[in-house]
């Protein structure tokens, strides 16, 4: 395997693990805070964590500009703007940020956090991702959200008042007891706010969540299909183009950070539980940081584990991400980012094309509309290919 890693875009993910209340559907590394958030201590640790990565990876990251930064959680907007001024200043002192670097923070629409939006903007953050999830008061209570329906409705105004024209709203469907009309009303409320981007997720019951231990009654499969079809039609009618399984945007307003994930770009990850993928001349490394916030703060090294991905698994991971994109991928990009020739998967490509799951035009490969709904079937073949033979 050989990679021209300098041609692979590089992003930075920053994890802030605390939240005001753990939602019953959430399986992210988030922890309800009690008492002091220890913001200064955590910011200092984040920068030490970044220094540790830069020392290890050296020129494999230091000579590459950062194209996007995403501050996720947890609820990063619990921190005050001054913490992000210090953090992002430290990042800029260590890394070269590309022109027009997209810097996103996840935020809740609650009034105490919306009041910080202007300060986030002054800290150098230029994009918000606002976790609305629903505009229905009953559903917000079922989902364990701490904001009100009115605060959700005010989210867009608060963002624009602070100077954010580029912002995302997270919205969920398939909620407990939800019908198609209620789901379309939620989406209509989101569209009235006119965000530049919408993330539309079906509620799924994940292991190690409160909903997994006490499952709510959710819509049946037939209702879910009708719900998704109606919602996608409404989004298309309002000029929100689907460019990924759960992502819809106005023209030229796709999330650059998430695109980098789906196109199998590289990313540094700092913060409790953060993951990273970094390519060198001849291998792809993945790493993760210590998950529990207090252990992360106390340990000298933030590293949990670092592993090299074997070549067949690299191909699987590439397809796992790239086939989520509506426009698919080009063969040269596949080769640059996996280190394998496209001929190495020609047998599977031919099989999936015969089955009507993918289509190939010149050097571009993408899922068909049918295949887009059958991604798991496609990916099972690539996962089987990546399994070691006895």
Coordinates of C-alpha atoms in Angstrom, one line a residue:
X1 CA 0.0 0.0 0.0
X2 CA 1.2 3.5 -0.8
X3 CA -0.6 6.7 -0.1
X4 CA -0.1 10.3 -1.1
X5 CA -1.3 11.4 2.3
X6 CA -0.7 15.1 1.6
X7 CA -3.6 15.1 -0.9
X8 CA -6.0 13.7 1.7
X9 CA -8.0 16.5 3.5
X10 CA -7.4 16.8 7.2
X11 CA -10.0 17.9 9.8
X12 CA -10.0 18.2 13.6
X13 CA -12.7 16.9 15.9
X14 CA -13.0 18.2 19.5
X15 CA -15.1 16.3 22.0
X16 CA -16.8 18.0 25.0
X17 CA -18.4 15.1 26.9
X18 CA -20.7 16.9 29.4
X19 CA -24.4 17.5 29.0
X20 CA -27.1 18.9 31.2
X21 CA -29.1 15.7 31.1
X22 CA -28.5 12.4 29.4
X23 CA -31.1 11.7 26.7
X24 CA -32.7 8.2 26.8
X25 CA -31.8 7.6 23.1
X26 CA -28.2 8.8 23.2
X27 CA -25.3 6.3 22.9
X28 CA -22.6 9.0 22.5
X29 CA -19.9 9.5 25.1
X30 CA -21.8 12.0 27.1
X31 CA -22.0 12.5 30.9
X32 CA -24.4 14.5 32.9
X33 CA -22.3 17.1 34.7
X34 CA -22.5 17.7 38.4
X35 CA -21.1 20.9 39.9
X36 CA -18.2 22.7 38.2
X37 CA -17.5 21.9 34.5
X38 CA -13.8 22.5 35.0
X39 CA -13.7 24.4 31.7
X40 CA -10.1 25.8 32.1
X41 CA -8.8 22.4 33.1
X42 CA -10.5 20.7 30.2
X43 CA -9.3 23.2 27.6
X44 CA -5.7 22.9 28.9
X45 CA -6.0 19.1 28.6
X46 CA -7.4 19.4 25.1
X47 CA -4.3 21.4 24.0
X48 CA -2.0 18.9 25.7
X49 CA -3.9 16.1 24.0
X50 CA -3.3 17.9 20.6
X51 CA 0.4 18.3 21.4
X52 CA 0.7 14.6 22.1
X53 CA -0.9 13.8 18.7
X54 CA 1.3 16.3 16.8
X55 CA 4.4 14.9 18.5
X56 CA 3.5 11.4 17.4
X57 CA 2.3 12.1 13.8
X58 CA 4.8 14.8 13.1
X59 CA 4.9 15.9 9.4
X60 CA 1.9 13.6 8.6
X61 CA -0.3 16.3 10.1
X62 CA 1.9 19.4 10.6
X63 CA 2.4 20.0 6.9
X64 CA -1.3 19.7 6.1
X65 CA -3.9 22.5 6.5
X66 CA -7.0 21.9 8.6
X67 CA -10.1 22.2 6.4
X68 CA -12.7 21.9 9.1
X69 CA -13.1 21.8 12.9
X70 CA -16.1 20.2 14.6
X71 CA -16.8 20.7 18.3
X72 CA -19.2 17.9 19.4
X73 CA -20.5 16.2 22.5
X74 CA -22.2 16.0 24.8
X75 CA -23.3 19.6 24.7
X76 CA -20.3 21.8 23.9
X77 CA -22.4 25.0 24.1
X78 CA -22.5 24.5 27.9
X79 CA -18.9 26.0 27.9
X80 CA -18.6 29.7 27.8
X81 CA -17.3 31.6 24.7
X82 CA -14.1 32.5 26.6
X83 CA -13.2 28.8 26.8
X84 CA -13.4 28.6 23.0
X85 CA -11.4 31.8 22.4
X86 CA -8.6 30.2 24.4
X87 CA -9.0 26.7 22.8
X88 CA -9.2 27.9 19.2
X89 CA -6.3 30.3 19.7
X90 CA -4.3 27.4 20.9
X91 CA -5.3 25.3 17.9
X92 CA -4.3 28.1 15.5
X93 CA -0.9 28.4 17.2
X94 CA -0.3 24.7 16.5
X95 CA -2.0 24.1 13.2
X96 CA -2.4 25.8 9.8
X97 CA -6.1 26.5 9.2
X98 CA -7.1 26.6 5.5
X99 CA -8.8 29.7 4.1
X100 CA -12.6 29.4 4.7
X101 CA -12.1 26.7 7.3
X102 CA -15.5 25.6 8.6
X103 CA -15.7 25.7 12.4
X104 CA -18.8 24.1 13.8
X105 CA -20.1 23.8 17.4
X106 CA -23.0 21.6 18.5
X107 CA -25.5 23.6 20.5
X108 CA -28.9 23.2 22.2
X109 CA -31.6 25.8 21.5
X110 CA -32.1 26.6 25.2
X111 CA -32.1 30.3 26.1
X112 CA -29.0 30.0 28.3
X113 CA -27.0 28.6 25.5
X114 CA -28.6 30.7 22.7
X115 CA -27.4 33.8 24.6
X116 CA -23.8 32.6 24.0
X117 CA -24.1 32.4 20.2
X118 CA -22.7 35.8 19.7
X119 CA -19.7 35.0 21.8
X120 CA -19.1 31.7 19.9
X121 CA -19.1 33.8 16.7
X122 CA -16.5 36.1 18.1
X123 CA -14.4 33.1 19.2
X124 CA -14.0 32.1 15.5
X125 CA -16.9 29.6 15.2
X126 CA -18.7 30.2 11.9
X127 CA -21.3 27.4 11.9
X128 CA -23.8 26.1 14.4
X129 CA -25.4 22.6 14.6
X130 CA -28.5 23.0 16.7
X131 CA -30.0 19.9 18.4
X132 CA -33.7 20.7 18.0
X133 CA -34.9 17.0 17.5
X134 CA -38.6 18.0 17.6
X135 CA -40.9 21.1 17.9
X136 CA -43.6 19.1 19.7
X137 CA -43.6 19.7 23.5
X138 CA -44.9 16.1 24.2
X139 CA -42.1 14.6 22.1
X140 CA -39.4 16.8 23.6
X141 CA -40.5 15.5 27.0
X142 CA -40.4 11.8 25.8
X143 CA -36.9 12.4 24.3
X144 CA -35.6 13.9 27.6
X145 CA -34.8 17.2 26.0
X146 CA -34.3 20.2 28.3
X147 CA -35.4 22.9 25.9
X148 CA -39.0 24.0 25.2
X149 CA -40.8 23.9 21.8
X150 CA -40.7 27.8 21.8
X151 CA -37.0 27.8 22.3
X152 CA -36.7 25.3 19.4
X153 CA -38.8 27.7 17.3
X154 CA -36.6 30.6 18.3
X155 CA -33.3 28.8 17.5
X156 CA -32.9 30.2 14.0
X157 CA -33.6 33.8 15.0
X158 CA -31.0 33.5 17.8
X159 CA -28.5 32.1 15.3
X160 CA -29.0 34.9 12.8
X161 CA -29.0 37.6 15.4
X162 CA -25.6 36.3 16.4
X163 CA -24.4 36.5 12.7
X164 CA -24.8 32.8 11.7
X165 CA -26.3 32.4 8.3
X166 CA -24.8 28.9 8.0
X167 CA -26.4 26.6 10.5
X168 CA -27.8 23.1 10.8
X169 CA -30.9 21.8 12.6
X170 CA -31.0 18.2 13.8
X171 CA -34.5 16.7 13.5
X172 CA -35.7 13.2 14.3
X173 CA -38.6 11.2 13.0
X174 CA -40.1 7.8 13.9
X175 CA -40.6 9.1 17.5
X176 CA -42.7 7.3 20.1
X177 CA -46.3 7.4 19.0
X178 CA -45.6 9.7 16.1
X179 CA -47.8 9.6 13.0
X180 CA -47.0 10.9 9.5
X181 CA -48.9 14.1 9.9
X182 CA -47.0 14.9 13.2
X183 CA -43.7 14.2 11.5
X184 CA -44.5 16.5 8.5
X185 CA -45.6 19.2 10.9
X186 CA -42.2 19.0 12.7
X187 CA -40.4 19.3 9.3
X188 CA -42.6 22.2 8.2
X189 CA -41.6 24.1 11.4
X190 CA -37.9 23.4 10.7
X191 CA -38.2 24.6 7.1
X192 CA -39.9 27.8 8.3
X193 CA -36.8 28.6 10.2
X194 CA -34.9 28.3 6.9
X195 CA -31.6 26.7 8.1
X196 CA -28.9 26.2 5.4
X197 CA -28.7 22.5 6.4
X198 CA -31.0 19.9 7.9
X199 CA -30.0 16.6 9.4
X200 CA -33.0 14.2 9.5
X201 CA -32.5 11.0 11.5
X202 CA -34.8 8.1 12.2
X203 CA -34.9 7.4 15.9
X204 CA -33.1 4.1 16.5
X205 CA -32.9 2.2 19.7
X206 CA -29.2 1.7 20.5
X207 CA -27.6 -0.6 23.1
X208 CA -26.6 0.8 26.4
X209 CA -29.3 3.5 26.4
X210 CA -32.3 4.1 28.6
X211 CA -34.6 3.4 25.6
X212 CA -32.9 0.0 25.1
X213 CA -33.7 -1.0 28.6
X214 CA -37.2 0.4 28.5
X215 CA -38.2 0.6 24.8
X216 CA -40.9 3.0 23.7
X217 CA -43.6 2.1 21.2
X218 CA -42.4 3.5 17.8
X219 CA -44.1 3.5 14.4
X220 CA -44.2 0.3 12.4
X221 CA -42.0 -0.2 9.3
X222 CA -44.8 0.6 6.9
X223 CA -45.5 3.9 8.7
X224 CA -41.8 4.7 8.8
X225 CA -41.4 4.2 5.0
X226 CA -44.4 6.5 4.4
X227 CA -43.0 9.0 6.8
X228 CA -39.6 9.0 5.2
X229 CA -41.0 9.3 1.7
X230 CA -43.2 12.2 2.7
X231 CA -40.4 14.0 4.5
X232 CA -38.0 13.6 1.6
X233 CA -40.6 14.9 -0.9
X234 CA -41.2 18.0 1.3
X235 CA -37.4 18.6 1.6
X236 CA -36.9 18.4 -2.2
X237 CA -39.8 20.7 -2.9
X238 CA -38.2 23.3 -0.6
X239 CA -34.8 23.1 -2.3
X240 CA -33.0 20.9 0.3
X241 CA -31.0 18.4 -1.7
X242 CA -30.1 15.0 -0.1
X243 CA -26.4 14.4 -0.4
X244 CA -26.0 11.7 2.2
X245 CA -28.3 9.2 4.0
X246 CA -29.4 11.7 6.7
X247 CA -28.1 15.0 5.4
X248 CA -30.0 17.7 3.3
X249 CA -28.7 21.1 2.4
X250 CA -29.4 24.2 0.4
X251 CA -27.1 24.6 -2.7
X252 CA -23.4 24.7 -1.7
X253 CA -24.1 24.4 2.0
X254 CA -23.1 20.8 2.7
X255 CA -21.3 20.1 6.0
X256 CA -17.6 20.2 5.0
X257 CA -16.6 18.3 8.1
X258 CA -19.1 15.5 7.7
X259 CA -18.2 15.3 4.0
X260 CA -14.6 14.7 4.9
X261 CA -15.7 11.7 7.1
X262 CA -17.9 10.2 4.3
X263 CA -15.1 10.8 1.7
X264 CA -12.7 8.9 3.9
X265 CA -10.6 11.9 4.7
X266 CA -8.3 12.1 7.7
X267 CA -9.1 13.7 11.0
X268 CA -7.4 14.3 14.3
X269 CA -9.6 13.7 17.4
X270 CA -9.0 15.3 20.8
X271 CA -11.1 15.1 23.9
X272 CA -12.5 12.3 26.1
X273 CA -13.5 9.4 23.8
X274 CA -12.6 11.2 20.6
X275 CA -11.6 9.1 17.6
X276 CA -9.0 9.8 14.8
X277 CA -8.0 8.5 11.4
X278 CA -4.6 9.5 10.0
X279 CA -2.9 8.3 6.8
X280 CA 0.9 8.1 6.3
X281 CA 2.9 6.9 3.3
X282 CA 2.1 3.2 3.8
X283 CA -0.7 2.7 6.4
X284 CA -3.9 4.0 7.9
X285 CA -4.0 4.5 11.7
X286 CA -7.1 4.8 13.9
X287 CA -6.9 5.9 17.5
X288 CA -9.2 6.7 20.3
X289 CA -8.8 8.7 23.5
X290 CA -9.7 7.7 27.1
X291 CA -13.5 7.9 27.4
X292 CA -14.3 8.8 30.9
X293 CA -13.9 12.6 31.5
X294 CA -12.3 12.4 34.9
X295 CA -9.8 9.7 33.9
X296 CA -9.0 11.7 30.7
X297 CA -8.2 14.7 32.8
X298 CA -6.1 12.8 35.3
X299 CA -4.0 10.7 33.1
X300 CA -0.7 12.1 31.7
X301 CA -1.4 10.6 28.3
X302 CA -4.9 10.9 26.8
X303 CA -4.4 8.0 24.4
X304 CA -6.6 5.0 24.8
X305 CA -5.4 2.9 21.9
X306 CA -3.8 3.3 18.4
X307 CA -4.2 0.6 15.7
X308 CA -3.2 0.1 12.1
X309 CA -6.1 -0.9 9.8
X310 CA -5.4 -3.9 7.5
X311 CA -5.7 -3.2 3.7
X312 CA -9.0 -5.1 3.2
X313 CA -10.6 -3.4 6.2
X314 CA -9.5 0.0 4.8
X315 CA -11.5 -0.8 1.6
X316 CA -14.5 -1.9 3.7
X317 CA -14.4 1.3 5.7
X318 CA -14.0 3.4 2.5
X319 CA -17.1 1.8 1.0
X320 CA -19.0 2.1 4.3
X321 CA -18.6 5.8 4.1
X322 CA -18.5 6.7 0.4
X323 CA -21.6 4.8 -0.6
X324 CA -23.6 6.9 1.9
X325 CA -23.1 9.8 -0.5
X326 CA -25.7 10.4 -3.2
X327 CA -23.0 11.3 -5.7
X328 CA -20.9 8.3 -4.8
X329 CA -17.1 8.4 -5.5
X330 CA -14.6 8.4 -8.3
X331 CA -12.2 5.6 -8.9
X332 CA -9.1 7.7 -8.5
X333 CA -10.3 9.0 -5.1
X334 CA -10.8 5.3 -4.1
X335 CA -7.3 4.5 -5.0
X336 CA -5.7 7.5 -3.4
X337 CA -7.5 7.0 -0.1
X338 CA -7.5 3.2 0.2
X339 CA -4.0 2.5 -1.4
X340 CA -5.6 -0.3 -3.4
X341 CA -6.4 -0.4 -7.2
X342 CA -10.1 -0.2 -8.2
X343 CA -9.5 -3.6 -9.9
X344 CA -9.3 -5.2 -6.5
X345 CA -13.0 -4.9 -6.0
X346 CA -14.1 -5.3 -9.7
X347 CA -15.8 -8.6 -8.9
X348 CA -18.1 -7.0 -6.3
X349 CA -18.7 -4.0 -8.4
X350 CA -19.9 -6.2 -11.3
X351 CA -22.1 -8.2 -8.9
X352 CA -23.8 -5.2 -7.4
X353 CA -24.3 -3.6 -10.8
X354 CA -26.0 -6.7 -12.1
X355 CA -28.3 -6.6 -9.1
X356 CA -29.2 -3.0 -9.8
X357 CA -27.6 -1.8 -6.5
X358 CA -24.9 0.5 -8.0
X359 CA -24.3 2.2 -11.3
X360 CA -21.0 3.2 -13.0
X361 CA -20.6 6.1 -15.3
X362 CA -17.1 6.8 -16.6
X363 CA -15.0 6.8 -13.5
X364 CA -17.8 7.5 -11.0
X365 CA -19.6 4.9 -8.9
X366 CA -22.7 5.5 -6.9
X367 CA -25.6 3.6 -5.4
X368 CA -28.8 3.5 -7.4
X369 CA -32.0 4.7 -5.7
X370 CA -32.8 1.1 -5.0
X371 CA -29.2 0.4 -3.7
X372 CA -29.3 3.5 -1.5
X373 CA -32.1 1.8 0.4
X374 CA -30.2 -1.5 0.5
X375 CA -26.8 -0.3 1.6
X376 CA -26.5 -2.9 4.3
X377 CA -26.7 -5.6 1.7
X378 CA -23.9 -4.1 -0.3
X379 CA -21.7 -3.5 2.7
X380 CA -22.1 -7.1 3.9
X381 CA -20.2 -8.3 0.9
X382 CA -17.3 -5.8 1.6
X383 CA -17.3 -6.8 5.3
X384 CA -17.1 -10.5 4.3
X385 CA -14.2 -9.7 1.9
X386 CA -12.4 -8.0 4.8
X387 CA -12.7 -11.0 7.2
X388 CA -9.6 -13.1 7.6
X389 CA -9.8 -16.6 6.1
X390 CA -8.9 -19.5 8.3

